[in-house]
Short mmCIF file of C-alpha atoms and ligand atoms in Angstrom, two decimals:
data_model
loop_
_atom_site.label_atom_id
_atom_site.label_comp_id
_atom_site.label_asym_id
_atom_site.label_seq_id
_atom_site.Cartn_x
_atom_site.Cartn_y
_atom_site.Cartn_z
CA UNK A 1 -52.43 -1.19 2.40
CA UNK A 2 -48.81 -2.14 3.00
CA UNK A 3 -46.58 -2.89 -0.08
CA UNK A 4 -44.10 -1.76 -2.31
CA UNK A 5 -45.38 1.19 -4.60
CA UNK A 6 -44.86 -0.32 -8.57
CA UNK A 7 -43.07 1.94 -10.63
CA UNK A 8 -45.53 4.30 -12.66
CA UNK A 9 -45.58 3.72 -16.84
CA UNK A 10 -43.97 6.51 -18.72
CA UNK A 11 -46.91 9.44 -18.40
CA UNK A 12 -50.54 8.42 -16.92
CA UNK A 13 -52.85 7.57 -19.24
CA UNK A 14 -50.36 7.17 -21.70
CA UNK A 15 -49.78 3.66 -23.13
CA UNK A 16 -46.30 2.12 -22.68
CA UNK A 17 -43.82 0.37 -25.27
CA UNK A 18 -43.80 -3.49 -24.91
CA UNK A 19 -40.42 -4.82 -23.02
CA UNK A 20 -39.99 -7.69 -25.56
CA UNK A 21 -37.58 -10.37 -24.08
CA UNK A 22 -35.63 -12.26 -26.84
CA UNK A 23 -32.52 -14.88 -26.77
CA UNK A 24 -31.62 -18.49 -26.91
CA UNK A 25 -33.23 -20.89 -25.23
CA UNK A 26 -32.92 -21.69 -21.75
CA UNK A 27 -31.50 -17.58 -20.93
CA UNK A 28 -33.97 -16.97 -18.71
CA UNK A 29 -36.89 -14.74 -21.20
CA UNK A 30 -39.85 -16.71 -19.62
CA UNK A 31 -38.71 -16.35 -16.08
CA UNK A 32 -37.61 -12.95 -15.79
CA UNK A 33 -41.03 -12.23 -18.30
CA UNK A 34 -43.25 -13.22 -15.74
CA UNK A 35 -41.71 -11.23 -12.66
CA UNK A 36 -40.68 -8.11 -14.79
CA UNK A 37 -44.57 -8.06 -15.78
CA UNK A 38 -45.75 -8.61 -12.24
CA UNK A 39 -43.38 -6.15 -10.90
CA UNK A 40 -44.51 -3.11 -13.58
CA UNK A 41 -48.10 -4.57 -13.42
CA UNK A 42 -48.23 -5.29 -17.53
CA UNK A 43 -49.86 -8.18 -19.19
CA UNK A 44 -47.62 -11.08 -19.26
CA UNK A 45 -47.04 -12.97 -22.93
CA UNK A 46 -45.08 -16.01 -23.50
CA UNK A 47 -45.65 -16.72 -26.96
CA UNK A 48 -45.20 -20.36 -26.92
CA UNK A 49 -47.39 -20.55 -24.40
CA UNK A 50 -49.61 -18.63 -25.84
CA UNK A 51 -49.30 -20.85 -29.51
CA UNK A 52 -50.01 -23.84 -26.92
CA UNK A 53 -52.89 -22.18 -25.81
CA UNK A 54 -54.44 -21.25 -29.02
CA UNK A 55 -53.43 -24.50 -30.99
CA UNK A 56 -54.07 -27.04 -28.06
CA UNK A 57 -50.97 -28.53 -28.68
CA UNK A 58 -47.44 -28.29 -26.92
CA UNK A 59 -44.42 -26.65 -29.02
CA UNK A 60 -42.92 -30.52 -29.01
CA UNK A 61 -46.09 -32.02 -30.73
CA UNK A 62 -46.45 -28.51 -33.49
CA UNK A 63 -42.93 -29.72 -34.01
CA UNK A 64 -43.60 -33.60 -34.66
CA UNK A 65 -46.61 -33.50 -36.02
CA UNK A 66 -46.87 -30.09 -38.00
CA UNK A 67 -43.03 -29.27 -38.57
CA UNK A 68 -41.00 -26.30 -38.16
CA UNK A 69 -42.47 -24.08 -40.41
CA UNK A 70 -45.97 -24.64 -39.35
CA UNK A 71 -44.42 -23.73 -36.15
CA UNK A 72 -42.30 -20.81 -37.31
CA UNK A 73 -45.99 -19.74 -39.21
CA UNK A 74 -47.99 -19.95 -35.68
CA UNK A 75 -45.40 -17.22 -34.19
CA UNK A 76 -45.65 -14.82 -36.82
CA UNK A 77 -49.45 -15.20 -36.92
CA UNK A 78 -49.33 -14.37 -32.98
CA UNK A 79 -47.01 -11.30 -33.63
CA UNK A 80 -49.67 -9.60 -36.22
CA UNK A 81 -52.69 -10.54 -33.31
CA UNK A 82 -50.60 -8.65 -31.06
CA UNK A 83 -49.48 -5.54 -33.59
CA UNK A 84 -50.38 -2.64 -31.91
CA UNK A 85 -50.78 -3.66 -28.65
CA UNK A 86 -48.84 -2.04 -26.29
CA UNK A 87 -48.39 -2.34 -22.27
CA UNK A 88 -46.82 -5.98 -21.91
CA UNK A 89 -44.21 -8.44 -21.51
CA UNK A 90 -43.39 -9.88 -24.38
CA UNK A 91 -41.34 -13.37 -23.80
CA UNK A 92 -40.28 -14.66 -26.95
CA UNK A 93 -39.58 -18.13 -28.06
CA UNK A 94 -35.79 -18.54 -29.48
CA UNK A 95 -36.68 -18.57 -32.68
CA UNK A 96 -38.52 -15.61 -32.93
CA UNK A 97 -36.23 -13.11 -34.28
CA UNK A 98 -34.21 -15.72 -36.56
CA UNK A 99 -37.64 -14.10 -39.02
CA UNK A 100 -36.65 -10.40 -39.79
CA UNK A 101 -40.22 -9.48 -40.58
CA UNK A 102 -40.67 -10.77 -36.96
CA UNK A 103 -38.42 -8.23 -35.56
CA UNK A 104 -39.95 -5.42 -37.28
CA UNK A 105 -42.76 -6.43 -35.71
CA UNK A 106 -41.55 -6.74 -32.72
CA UNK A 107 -39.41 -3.37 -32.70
CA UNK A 108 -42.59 -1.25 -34.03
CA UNK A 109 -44.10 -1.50 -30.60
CA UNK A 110 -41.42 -2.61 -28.20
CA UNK A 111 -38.30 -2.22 -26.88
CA UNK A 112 -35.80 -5.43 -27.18
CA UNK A 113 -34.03 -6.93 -24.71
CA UNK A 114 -31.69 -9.68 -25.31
CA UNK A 115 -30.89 -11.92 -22.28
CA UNK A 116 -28.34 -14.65 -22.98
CA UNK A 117 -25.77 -17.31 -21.41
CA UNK A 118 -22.92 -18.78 -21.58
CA UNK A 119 -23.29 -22.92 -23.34
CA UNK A 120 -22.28 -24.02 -20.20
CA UNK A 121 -25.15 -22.72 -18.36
CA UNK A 122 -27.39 -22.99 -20.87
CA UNK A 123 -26.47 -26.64 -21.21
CA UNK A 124 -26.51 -27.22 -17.55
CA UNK A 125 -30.20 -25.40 -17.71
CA UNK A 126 -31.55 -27.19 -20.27
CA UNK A 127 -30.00 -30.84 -19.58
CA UNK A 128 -33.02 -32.86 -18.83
CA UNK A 129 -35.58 -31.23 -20.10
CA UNK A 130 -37.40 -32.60 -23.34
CA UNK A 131 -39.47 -29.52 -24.19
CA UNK A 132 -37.31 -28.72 -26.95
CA UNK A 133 -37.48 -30.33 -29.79
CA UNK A 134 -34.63 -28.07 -31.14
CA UNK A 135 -32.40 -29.45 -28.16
CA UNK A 136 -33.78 -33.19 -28.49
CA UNK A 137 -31.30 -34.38 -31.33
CA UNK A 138 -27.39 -35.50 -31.18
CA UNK A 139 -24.92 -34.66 -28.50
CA UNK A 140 -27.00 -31.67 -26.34
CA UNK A 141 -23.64 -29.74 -25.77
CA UNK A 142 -22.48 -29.60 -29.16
CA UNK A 143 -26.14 -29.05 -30.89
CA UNK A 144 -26.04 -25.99 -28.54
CA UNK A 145 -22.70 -24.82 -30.28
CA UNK A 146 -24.02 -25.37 -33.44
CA UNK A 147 -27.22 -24.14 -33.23
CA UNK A 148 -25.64 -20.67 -31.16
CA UNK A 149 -22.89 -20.49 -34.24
CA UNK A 150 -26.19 -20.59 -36.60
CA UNK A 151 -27.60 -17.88 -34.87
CA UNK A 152 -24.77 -15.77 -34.47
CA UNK A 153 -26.09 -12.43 -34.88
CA UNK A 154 -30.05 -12.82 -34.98
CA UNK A 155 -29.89 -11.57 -31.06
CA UNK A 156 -28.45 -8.63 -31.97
CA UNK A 157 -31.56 -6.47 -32.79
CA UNK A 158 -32.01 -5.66 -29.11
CA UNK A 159 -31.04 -2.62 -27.75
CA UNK A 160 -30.03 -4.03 -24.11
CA UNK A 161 -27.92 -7.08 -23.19
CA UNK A 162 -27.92 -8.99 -20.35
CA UNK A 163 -26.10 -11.83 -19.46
CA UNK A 164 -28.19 -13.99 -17.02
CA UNK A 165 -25.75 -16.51 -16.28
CA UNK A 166 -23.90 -14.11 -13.97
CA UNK A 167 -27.51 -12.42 -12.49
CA UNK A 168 -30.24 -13.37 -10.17
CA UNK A 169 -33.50 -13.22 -12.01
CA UNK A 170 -34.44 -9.75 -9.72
CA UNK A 171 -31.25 -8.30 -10.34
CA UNK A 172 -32.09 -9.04 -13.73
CA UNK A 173 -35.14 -7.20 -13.78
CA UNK A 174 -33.74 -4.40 -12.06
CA UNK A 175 -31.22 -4.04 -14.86
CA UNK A 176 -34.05 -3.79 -17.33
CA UNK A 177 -36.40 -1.24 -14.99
CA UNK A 178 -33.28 0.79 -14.51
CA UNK A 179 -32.49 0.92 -18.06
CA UNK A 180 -36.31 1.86 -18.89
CA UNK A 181 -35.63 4.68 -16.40
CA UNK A 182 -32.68 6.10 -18.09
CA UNK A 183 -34.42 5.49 -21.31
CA UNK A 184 -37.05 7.87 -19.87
CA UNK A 185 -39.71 5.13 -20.62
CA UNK A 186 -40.75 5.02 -16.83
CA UNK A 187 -40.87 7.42 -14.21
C1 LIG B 1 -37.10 -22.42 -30.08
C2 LIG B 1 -37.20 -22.04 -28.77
C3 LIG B 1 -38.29 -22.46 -27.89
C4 LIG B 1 -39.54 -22.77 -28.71
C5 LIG B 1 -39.23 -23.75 -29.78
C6 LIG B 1 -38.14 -23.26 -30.74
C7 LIG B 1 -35.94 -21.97 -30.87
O1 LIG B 1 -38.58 -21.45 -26.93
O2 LIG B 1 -40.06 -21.59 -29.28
O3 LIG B 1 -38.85 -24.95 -29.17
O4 LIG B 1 -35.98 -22.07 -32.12
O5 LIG B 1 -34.97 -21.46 -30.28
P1 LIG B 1 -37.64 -21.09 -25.65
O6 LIG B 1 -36.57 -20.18 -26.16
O7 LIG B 1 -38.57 -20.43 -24.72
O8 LIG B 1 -37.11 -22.39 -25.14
#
């Protein structure tokens, strides 16, 4: 069989930390999730597709129908499912580590990665898409300010930065496998 050998986990048999992808929306975590999985052959979670999944609803309608919190209550009832787990992709919704107890979580089995943007290309990412209720109120550009001022800091619990405004999504990824390497978290 023909094709590219995948990178081994850390030791055989052993079970590796989860790669947990946080940020601000529209900076690339479900994107680069899915290929960064598929590349080390892990399990692949988007948490708000996986709250869709398990609630039958879309983040927009939790949002209208349920509110925030109820929202805010589905992620951290997904992050205590997954405690423990290891050997995945965690993409996380933008949100996610705004809870502290969240990143605790998160940190107790996985290694953070924060991939972010410039506004201007997250607005120019985002523009157009009604997904978000977050992003679905007042001027786009300036809500993006505000809500990036709000959240100044809450990114910074990651360990590894990338900015994915000045990347292709594979260079991305090999960013984040090289950095495993070095980290001695992958052969
Ligand atoms: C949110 C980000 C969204 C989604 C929800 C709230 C946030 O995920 O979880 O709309 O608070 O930043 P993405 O970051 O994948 O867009």
């Amino acid at each position: 069989m023909g094709g590219e050998k995948l990178p081994r986990l850390c030791k055989a048999g052993v079970s590796m930390r989860n790669i947990v992808l946080i940020g601000f929306m529209g900076c690339g975590k479900s994107v680069v999730g899915r290929k960064l999985a598929s590349q080390l052959g892990l399990k692949h979670v988007d948490t708000d597709a996986e709250i869709e999944r398990v609630t039958g609803k879309t983040v927009a309608q939790i949002f209208a129908k349920d509110g925030p919190i109820r929202f805010r209550s589905e992620e951290k009832l997904l992050l205590k499912k997954l405690a423990g787990k290891k050997d995945m992709v965690i993409s996380t919704g933008g949100g996610m580590v705004l809870d502290p107890e969240n990143v605790e979580m998160l940190k107790k089995d996985g290694i953070l990665v924060h991939l972010y943007a410039s506004p201007d290309v997250i607005y120019k990412r985002v523009k157009g898409r009604r997904h978000r209720p977050l992003l679905n109120r007042g001027d786009l550009k300036q809500r993006i300010k505000e809500l990036l001022e709000e959240r100044a800091g809450a990114y910074n619990a990651a360990e590894l930065s990338i900015d994915t405004g000045k990347f292709s999504v594979d260079d991305v990824v090999s960013q984040i496998i090289e950095y495993l390497k070095e980290r001695k978290l992958m052969d």
